[in-house]
Amino acid sequence: MKIWESFLDLLYPPKCPFCGKVQETRGICPACRKALPWTEGDQGLKTLPGGTICAAPLWYEDLAREGLLRFKFQGAAAAAEPLGELIAQCAAERFSGAFDVVTWVPVSRRRLRKRGYDQARLLAESACRVWGVRPERLLRKTWDNPAQSGLSEAAARRANVLGVYEAAETEKLRGRRVLLVDDICTTGATLAECARTLRAAGAESVACVTAALTREKEKVHNPAKE
């Protein structure tokens, strides 16, 4: 396996997933590790609609945003390996002992054909390799709804994903504690709907982890509205 990986590295030299710099080894380059917008403490935890908790190692801004957009929309699938390792580390720190099965937020068949890969599945597989296990397919997307990225209002995002997922194998879910993996958490509407679907199908609990999280906007005090 190492010989095959070395051969692939000669053909396709490993690059930093954030700045794209060619490196001798796979992973995040030292400069990006220093410059990335890391979350700290409880700031890296978000309570989603319905009460589910999501954790992330990075804020979705600057270098992290650029790298994740390339990964998701520009074919940079190789970035899944280092990003998945970040997710694995974050999940181990935040949810150690709180899950016994790993799954992901699936894309629709149409989007999978267009993109060529399911980015959340790649992240889940990469994270699971760190732990020596495999993720399980526990969700299906039943129809190709409009992309969440085209909607800005939280209410519109929640309405857009309502009922678009279903449990893939309910017999595998009863009493299980699920870790749900995705790439980015913005309003959390998609993750919350997936978590609701999993619990309705028998999951005991659901925790979520993503590579990055949107920072909450500070509310500006406006005396004129009082």
PDB file of C-alpha atoms in Angstrom:
ATOM      1  CA  MET A   1       0.000   0.000   0.000  1.00  0.00           C
ATOM      2  CA  LYS A   2       2.821   2.439   0.859  1.00  0.00           C
ATOM      3  CA  ILE A   3       4.516   1.662  -2.490  1.00  0.00           C
ATOM      4  CA  TRP A   4       1.266   2.471  -4.307  1.00  0.00           C
ATOM      5  CA  GLU A   5       0.867   5.699  -2.323  1.00  0.00           C
ATOM      6  CA  SER A   6       4.448   6.694  -3.157  1.00  0.00           C
ATOM      7  CA  PHE A   7       3.746   6.074  -6.861  1.00  0.00           C
ATOM      8  CA  LEU A   8       0.617   8.237  -6.690  1.00  0.00           C
ATOM      9  CA  ASP A   9       2.570  10.979  -4.950  1.00  0.00           C
ATOM     10  CA  LEU A  10       5.006  11.029  -7.881  1.00  0.00           C
ATOM     11  CA  LEU A  11       2.143  11.410 -10.359  1.00  0.00           C
ATOM     12  CA  TYR A  12       0.072  13.729  -8.196  1.00  0.00           C
ATOM     13  CA  PRO A  13       2.292  15.474  -5.614  1.00  0.00           C
ATOM     14  CA  PRO A  14       0.466  16.092  -2.324  1.00  0.00           C
ATOM     15  CA  LYS A  15      -0.781  19.637  -1.839  1.00  0.00           C
ATOM     16  CA  CYS A  16      -1.887  21.592   1.182  1.00  0.00           C
ATOM     17  CA  PRO A  17      -5.723  21.568   1.093  1.00  0.00           C
ATOM     18  CA  PHE A  18      -5.881  25.257   1.983  1.00  0.00           C
ATOM     19  CA  CYS A  19      -3.169  27.100   0.015  1.00  0.00           C
ATOM     20  CA  GLY A  20      -2.535  24.448  -2.655  1.00  0.00           C
ATOM     21  CA  LYS A  21       1.219  24.430  -2.077  1.00  0.00           C
ATOM     22  CA  VAL A  22       2.987  21.249  -3.252  1.00  0.00           C
ATOM     23  CA  GLN A  23       4.530  19.366  -0.312  1.00  0.00           C
ATOM     24  CA  GLU A  24       6.761  16.376   0.296  1.00  0.00           C
ATOM     25  CA  THR A  25       4.177  14.795   2.594  1.00  0.00           C
ATOM     26  CA  ARG A  26       0.404  14.872   2.759  1.00  0.00           C
ATOM     27  CA  GLY A  27      -1.405  17.187   5.135  1.00  0.00           C
ATOM     28  CA  ILE A  28      -1.694  20.847   6.033  1.00  0.00           C
ATOM     29  CA  CYS A  29       1.400  22.955   5.492  1.00  0.00           C
ATOM     30  CA  PRO A  30       2.973  24.629   8.569  1.00  0.00           C
ATOM     31  CA  ALA A  31       2.112  28.124   7.347  1.00  0.00           C
ATOM     32  CA  CYS A  32      -1.591  27.295   6.993  1.00  0.00           C
ATOM     33  CA  ARG A  33      -1.688  25.496  10.338  1.00  0.00           C
ATOM     34  CA  LYS A  34      -0.547  28.724  11.899  1.00  0.00           C
ATOM     35  CA  ALA A  35      -2.864  30.971   9.882  1.00  0.00           C
ATOM     36  CA  LEU A  36      -6.090  28.917   9.940  1.00  0.00           C
ATOM     37  CA  PRO A  37      -9.063  30.330  11.918  1.00  0.00           C
ATOM     38  CA  TRP A  38      -9.214  27.673  14.653  1.00  0.00           C
ATOM     39  CA  THR A  39     -12.188  27.583  16.995  1.00  0.00           C
ATOM     40  CA  GLU A  40     -11.406  27.725  20.696  1.00  0.00           C
ATOM     41  CA  GLY A  41     -13.203  26.180  23.653  1.00  0.00           C
ATOM     42  CA  ASP A  42     -16.984  26.228  23.616  1.00  0.00           C
ATOM     43  CA  GLN A  43     -16.958  28.629  20.651  1.00  0.00           C
ATOM     44  CA  GLY A  44     -16.437  25.547  18.511  1.00  0.00           C
ATOM     45  CA  LEU A  45     -19.800  24.130  19.603  1.00  0.00           C
ATOM     46  CA  LYS A  46     -23.141  25.126  18.084  1.00  0.00           C
ATOM     47  CA  THR A  47     -26.586  24.113  19.307  1.00  0.00           C
ATOM     48  CA  LEU A  48     -28.709  23.312  16.262  1.00  0.00           C
ATOM     49  CA  PRO A  49     -32.483  23.572  15.909  1.00  0.00           C
ATOM     50  CA  GLY A  50     -33.919  20.705  17.952  1.00  0.00           C
ATOM     51  CA  GLY A  51     -31.060  20.760  20.455  1.00  0.00           C
ATOM     52  CA  THR A  52     -28.447  18.686  18.591  1.00  0.00           C
ATOM     53  CA  ILE A  53     -24.834  19.768  19.209  1.00  0.00           C
ATOM     54  CA  CYS A  54     -22.384  20.348  16.333  1.00  0.00           C
ATOM     55  CA  ALA A  55     -18.626  20.692  16.816  1.00  0.00           C
ATOM     56  CA  ALA A  56     -16.026  21.990  14.360  1.00  0.00           C
ATOM     57  CA  PRO A  57     -12.277  22.644  14.511  1.00  0.00           C
ATOM     58  CA  LEU A  58     -12.375  25.694  12.184  1.00  0.00           C
ATOM     59  CA  TRP A  59     -14.378  28.814  11.533  1.00  0.00           C
ATOM     60  CA  TYR A  60     -15.797  28.984   8.015  1.00  0.00           C
ATOM     61  CA  GLU A  61     -13.801  32.029   6.930  1.00  0.00           C
ATOM     62  CA  ASP A  62     -10.538  33.103   5.280  1.00  0.00           C
ATOM     63  CA  LEU A  63      -8.232  30.151   4.423  1.00  0.00           C
ATOM     64  CA  ALA A  64     -10.697  27.588   5.743  1.00  0.00           C
ATOM     65  CA  ARG A  65     -13.494  28.887   3.533  1.00  0.00           C
ATOM     66  CA  GLU A  66     -11.271  28.984   0.453  1.00  0.00           C
ATOM     67  CA  GLY A  67     -10.049  25.424   1.000  1.00  0.00           C
ATOM     68  CA  LEU A  68     -13.496  24.002   1.679  1.00  0.00           C
ATOM     69  CA  LEU A  69     -14.985  25.668  -1.392  1.00  0.00           C
ATOM     70  CA  ARG A  70     -12.259  24.106  -3.564  1.00  0.00           C
ATOM     71  CA  PHE A  71     -12.911  20.742  -1.923  1.00  0.00           C
ATOM     72  CA  LYS A  72     -16.670  20.952  -2.383  1.00  0.00           C
ATOM     73  CA  PHE A  73     -17.053  22.609  -5.775  1.00  0.00           C
ATOM     74  CA  GLN A  74     -13.735  22.503  -7.652  1.00  0.00           C
ATOM     75  CA  GLY A  75     -12.834  18.815  -7.612  1.00  0.00           C
ATOM     76  CA  ALA A  76     -10.199  18.948  -4.859  1.00  0.00           C
ATOM     77  CA  ALA A  77     -11.285  15.568  -3.477  1.00  0.00           C
ATOM     78  CA  ALA A  78      -7.790  14.768  -2.153  1.00  0.00           C
ATOM     79  CA  ALA A  79      -8.362  17.386   0.548  1.00  0.00           C
ATOM     80  CA  ALA A  80     -10.731  14.931   2.246  1.00  0.00           C
ATOM     81  CA  GLU A  81      -7.815  13.119   3.889  1.00  0.00           C
ATOM     82  CA  PRO A  82      -6.374  15.999   5.960  1.00  0.00           C
ATOM     83  CA  LEU A  83      -9.812  17.504   6.544  1.00  0.00           C
ATOM     84  CA  GLY A  84     -11.112  14.157   7.777  1.00  0.00           C
ATOM     85  CA  GLU A  85      -8.205  13.916  10.183  1.00  0.00           C
ATOM     86  CA  LEU A  86      -9.169  17.309  11.627  1.00  0.00           C
ATOM     87  CA  ILE A  87     -12.739  16.069  12.008  1.00  0.00           C
ATOM     88  CA  ALA A  88     -11.555  12.890  13.733  1.00  0.00           C
ATOM     89  CA  GLN A  89      -9.476  14.858  16.218  1.00  0.00           C
ATOM     90  CA  CYS A  90     -12.337  17.272  16.913  1.00  0.00           C
ATOM     91  CA  ALA A  91     -14.867  14.451  17.416  1.00  0.00           C
ATOM     92  CA  ALA A  92     -12.499  12.593  19.746  1.00  0.00           C
ATOM     93  CA  GLU A  93     -12.047  15.720  21.860  1.00  0.00           C
ATOM     94  CA  ARG A  94     -15.715  16.730  21.934  1.00  0.00           C
ATOM     95  CA  PHE A  95     -17.668  13.462  21.806  1.00  0.00           C
ATOM     96  CA  SER A  96     -15.327  10.740  23.099  1.00  0.00           C
ATOM     97  CA  GLY A  97     -17.409   7.749  24.237  1.00  0.00           C
ATOM     98  CA  ALA A  98     -20.637   9.399  23.039  1.00  0.00           C
ATOM     99  CA  PHE A  99     -21.066   7.596  19.690  1.00  0.00           C
ATOM    100  CA  ASP A 100     -20.810   4.045  18.391  1.00  0.00           C
ATOM    101  CA  VAL A 101     -21.529   4.529  14.672  1.00  0.00           C
ATOM    102  CA  VAL A 102     -20.451   7.163  12.118  1.00  0.00           C
ATOM    103  CA  THR A 103     -22.484   8.321   9.131  1.00  0.00           C
ATOM    104  CA  TRP A 104     -22.657  11.357   6.833  1.00  0.00           C
ATOM    105  CA  VAL A 105     -25.077  13.832   5.266  1.00  0.00           C
ATOM    106  CA  PRO A 106     -25.646  12.409   1.752  1.00  0.00           C
ATOM    107  CA  VAL A 107     -25.974  14.364  -1.477  1.00  0.00           C
ATOM    108  CA  SER A 108     -28.655  13.615  -4.039  1.00  0.00           C
ATOM    109  CA  ARG A 109     -27.992  11.256  -6.948  1.00  0.00           C
ATOM    110  CA  ARG A 110     -28.109  14.158  -9.377  1.00  0.00           C
ATOM    111  CA  ARG A 111     -25.551  16.161  -7.415  1.00  0.00           C
ATOM    112  CA  LEU A 112     -23.354  13.102  -7.012  1.00  0.00           C
ATOM    113  CA  ARG A 113     -23.284  12.573 -10.787  1.00  0.00           C
ATOM    114  CA  LYS A 114     -22.478  16.238 -11.375  1.00  0.00           C
ATOM    115  CA  ARG A 115     -19.772  16.538  -8.700  1.00  0.00           C
ATOM    116  CA  GLY A 116     -18.335  13.042  -9.043  1.00  0.00           C
ATOM    117  CA  TYR A 117     -18.094  12.432  -5.296  1.00  0.00           C
ATOM    118  CA  ASP A 118     -19.991  12.918  -2.061  1.00  0.00           C
ATOM    119  CA  GLN A 119     -17.792  15.264  -0.040  1.00  0.00           C
ATOM    120  CA  ALA A 120     -19.332  14.410   3.342  1.00  0.00           C
ATOM    121  CA  ARG A 121     -18.883  10.699   2.728  1.00  0.00           C
ATOM    122  CA  LEU A 122     -15.202  11.238   1.872  1.00  0.00           C
ATOM    123  CA  LEU A 123     -14.753  13.159   5.124  1.00  0.00           C
ATOM    124  CA  ALA A 124     -16.489  10.429   7.142  1.00  0.00           C
ATOM    125  CA  GLU A 125     -14.346   7.739   5.524  1.00  0.00           C
ATOM    126  CA  SER A 126     -11.167   9.706   6.193  1.00  0.00           C
ATOM    127  CA  ALA A 127     -12.097  10.300   9.842  1.00  0.00           C
ATOM    128  CA  CYS A 128     -12.960   6.636  10.312  1.00  0.00           C
ATOM    129  CA  ARG A 129      -9.598   5.532   8.924  1.00  0.00           C
ATOM    130  CA  VAL A 130      -7.991   7.345  11.861  1.00  0.00           C
ATOM    131  CA  TRP A 131     -10.052   5.139  14.207  1.00  0.00           C
ATOM    132  CA  GLY A 132      -9.705   1.927  12.182  1.00  0.00           C
ATOM    133  CA  VAL A 133     -13.457   1.630  11.513  1.00  0.00           C
ATOM    134  CA  ARG A 134     -15.843   2.297   8.620  1.00  0.00           C
ATOM    135  CA  PRO A 135     -18.773   4.704   8.392  1.00  0.00           C
ATOM    136  CA  GLU A 136     -22.222   3.286   7.737  1.00  0.00           C
ATOM    137  CA  ARG A 137     -24.759   4.618   5.247  1.00  0.00           C
ATOM    138  CA  LEU A 138     -27.722   5.487   7.473  1.00  0.00           C
ATOM    139  CA  LEU A 139     -29.395   8.242   5.423  1.00  0.00           C
ATOM    140  CA  ARG A 140     -30.697   8.718   1.882  1.00  0.00           C
ATOM    141  CA  LYS A 141     -31.599  11.964   0.186  1.00  0.00           C
ATOM    142  CA  THR A 142     -34.962  11.442  -1.445  1.00  0.00           C
ATOM    143  CA  TRP A 143     -34.991  14.395  -3.827  1.00  0.00           C
ATOM    144  CA  ASP A 144     -32.716  17.049  -5.245  1.00  0.00           C
ATOM    145  CA  ASN A 145     -33.802  20.210  -3.470  1.00  0.00           C
ATOM    146  CA  PRO A 146     -32.226  23.607  -4.289  1.00  0.00           C
ATOM    147  CA  ALA A 147     -28.756  24.136  -2.816  1.00  0.00           C
ATOM    148  CA  GLN A 148     -28.710  25.615   0.681  1.00  0.00           C
ATOM    149  CA  SER A 149     -25.919  27.973  -0.381  1.00  0.00           C
ATOM    150  CA  GLY A 150     -28.453  29.906  -2.462  1.00  0.00           C
ATOM    151  CA  LEU A 151     -30.590  30.706   0.579  1.00  0.00           C
ATOM    152  CA  SER A 152     -29.621  33.234   3.228  1.00  0.00           C
ATOM    153  CA  GLU A 153     -32.527  33.186   5.691  1.00  0.00           C
ATOM    154  CA  ALA A 154     -32.499  30.474   8.378  1.00  0.00           C
ATOM    155  CA  ALA A 155     -36.258  29.865   8.005  1.00  0.00           C
ATOM    156  CA  ALA A 156     -35.889  29.349   4.255  1.00  0.00           C
ATOM    157  CA  ARG A 157     -33.043  26.894   4.813  1.00  0.00           C
ATOM    158  CA  ARG A 158     -35.106  24.891   7.305  1.00  0.00           C
ATOM    159  CA  ALA A 159     -38.068  24.752   4.905  1.00  0.00           C
ATOM    160  CA  ASN A 160     -35.790  23.759   2.018  1.00  0.00           C
ATOM    161  CA  VAL A 161     -34.566  20.551   3.719  1.00  0.00           C
ATOM    162  CA  LEU A 162     -37.757  19.514   5.487  1.00  0.00           C
ATOM    163  CA  GLY A 163     -38.559  15.906   4.589  1.00  0.00           C
ATOM    164  CA  VAL A 164     -35.809  15.461   1.980  1.00  0.00           C
ATOM    165  CA  TYR A 165     -33.941  12.742   3.946  1.00  0.00           C
ATOM    166  CA  GLU A 166     -34.977   9.293   5.055  1.00  0.00           C
ATOM    167  CA  ALA A 167     -33.335   6.595   7.148  1.00  0.00           C
ATOM    168  CA  ALA A 168     -31.570   4.053   4.941  1.00  0.00           C
ATOM    169  CA  GLU A 169     -31.677   1.052   7.285  1.00  0.00           C
ATOM    170  CA  THR A 170     -33.824   1.499  10.375  1.00  0.00           C
ATOM    171  CA  GLU A 171     -32.796  -1.863  11.850  1.00  0.00           C
ATOM    172  CA  LYS A 172     -29.231  -0.539  12.140  1.00  0.00           C
ATOM    173  CA  LEU A 173     -30.368   2.561  14.012  1.00  0.00           C
ATOM    174  CA  ARG A 174     -32.321   1.311  17.004  1.00  0.00           C
ATOM    175  CA  GLY A 175     -30.519   2.291  20.164  1.00  0.00           C
ATOM    176  CA  ARG A 176     -27.405   3.513  18.318  1.00  0.00           C
ATOM    177  CA  ARG A 177     -25.505   6.692  19.184  1.00  0.00           C
ATOM    178  CA  VAL A 178     -24.707   8.366  15.881  1.00  0.00           C
ATOM    179  CA  LEU A 179     -21.906  10.737  14.879  1.00  0.00           C
ATOM    180  CA  LEU A 180     -23.106  12.655  11.809  1.00  0.00           C
ATOM    181  CA  VAL A 181     -20.405  14.147   9.551  1.00  0.00           C
ATOM    182  CA  ASP A 182     -20.693  17.021   7.070  1.00  0.00           C
ATOM    183  CA  ASP A 183     -18.330  19.588   5.569  1.00  0.00           C
ATOM    184  CA  ILE A 184     -19.745  22.932   6.757  1.00  0.00           C
ATOM    185  CA  CYS A 185     -22.301  24.057   9.337  1.00  0.00           C
ATOM    186  CA  THR A 186     -23.887  27.444   8.621  1.00  0.00           C
ATOM    187  CA  THR A 187     -27.393  27.769  10.096  1.00  0.00           C
ATOM    188  CA  GLY A 188     -27.392  24.044  10.929  1.00  0.00           C
ATOM    189  CA  ALA A 189     -30.710  23.408   9.165  1.00  0.00           C
ATOM    190  CA  THR A 190     -29.475  20.425   7.126  1.00  0.00           C
ATOM    191  CA  LEU A 191     -27.737  18.744  10.062  1.00  0.00           C
ATOM    192  CA  ALA A 192     -30.751  19.336  12.294  1.00  0.00           C
ATOM    193  CA  GLU A 193     -33.123  17.744   9.764  1.00  0.00           C
ATOM    194  CA  CYS A 194     -30.813  14.739   9.350  1.00  0.00           C
ATOM    195  CA  ALA A 195     -30.531  14.367  13.125  1.00  0.00           C
ATOM    196  CA  ARG A 196     -34.321  14.533  13.462  1.00  0.00           C
ATOM    197  CA  THR A 197     -34.704  11.846  10.791  1.00  0.00           C
ATOM    198  CA  LEU A 198     -32.178   9.560  12.507  1.00  0.00           C
ATOM    199  CA  ARG A 199     -33.813   9.929  15.926  1.00  0.00           C
ATOM    200  CA  ALA A 200     -37.269   9.341  14.458  1.00  0.00           C
ATOM    201  CA  ALA A 201     -35.944   6.089  12.973  1.00  0.00           C
ATOM    202  CA  GLY A 202     -34.718   4.853  16.362  1.00  0.00           C
ATOM    203  CA  ALA A 203     -31.299   6.406  17.035  1.00  0.00           C
ATOM    204  CA  GLU A 204     -30.682   6.940  20.740  1.00  0.00           C
ATOM    205  CA  SER A 205     -28.719  10.155  20.150  1.00  0.00           C
ATOM    206  CA  VAL A 206     -27.050  12.172  17.389  1.00  0.00           C
ATOM    207  CA  ALA A 207     -23.972  14.395  17.610  1.00  0.00           C
ATOM    208  CA  CYS A 208     -22.640  16.328  14.619  1.00  0.00           C
ATOM    209  CA  VAL A 209     -19.144  17.281  13.510  1.00  0.00           C
ATOM    210  CA  THR A 210     -18.067  19.360  10.524  1.00  0.00           C
ATOM    211  CA  ALA A 211     -14.780  20.719   9.243  1.00  0.00           C
ATOM    212  CA  ALA A 212     -15.917  24.313   9.723  1.00  0.00           C
ATOM    213  CA  LEU A 213     -18.596  26.342  11.417  1.00  0.00           C
ATOM    214  CA  THR A 214     -20.021  29.754  10.569  1.00  0.00           C
ATOM    215  CA  ARG A 215     -19.264  32.275  13.281  1.00  0.00           C
ATOM    216  CA  GLU A 216     -22.353  33.721  14.943  1.00  0.00           C
ATOM    217  CA  LYS A 217     -22.909  37.349  14.010  1.00  0.00           C
ATOM    218  CA  GLU A 218     -22.889  39.725  16.941  1.00  0.00           C
ATOM    219  CA  LYS A 219     -26.176  41.524  17.437  1.00  0.00           C
ATOM    220  CA  VAL A 220     -25.798  45.291  17.119  1.00  0.00           C
ATOM    221  CA  HIS A 221     -27.718  47.364  19.638  1.00  0.00           C
ATOM    222  CA  ASN A 222     -29.947  49.866  17.842  1.00  0.00           C
ATOM    223  CA  PRO A 223     -31.661  52.324  20.231  1.00  0.00           C
ATOM    224  CA  ALA A 224     -33.836  53.629  17.381  1.00  0.00           C
ATOM    225  CA  LYS A 225     -35.776  50.343  17.373  1.00  0.00           C
ATOM    226  CA  GLU A 226     -36.620  50.538  21.074  1.00  0.00           C
TER     227      GLU A 226
END
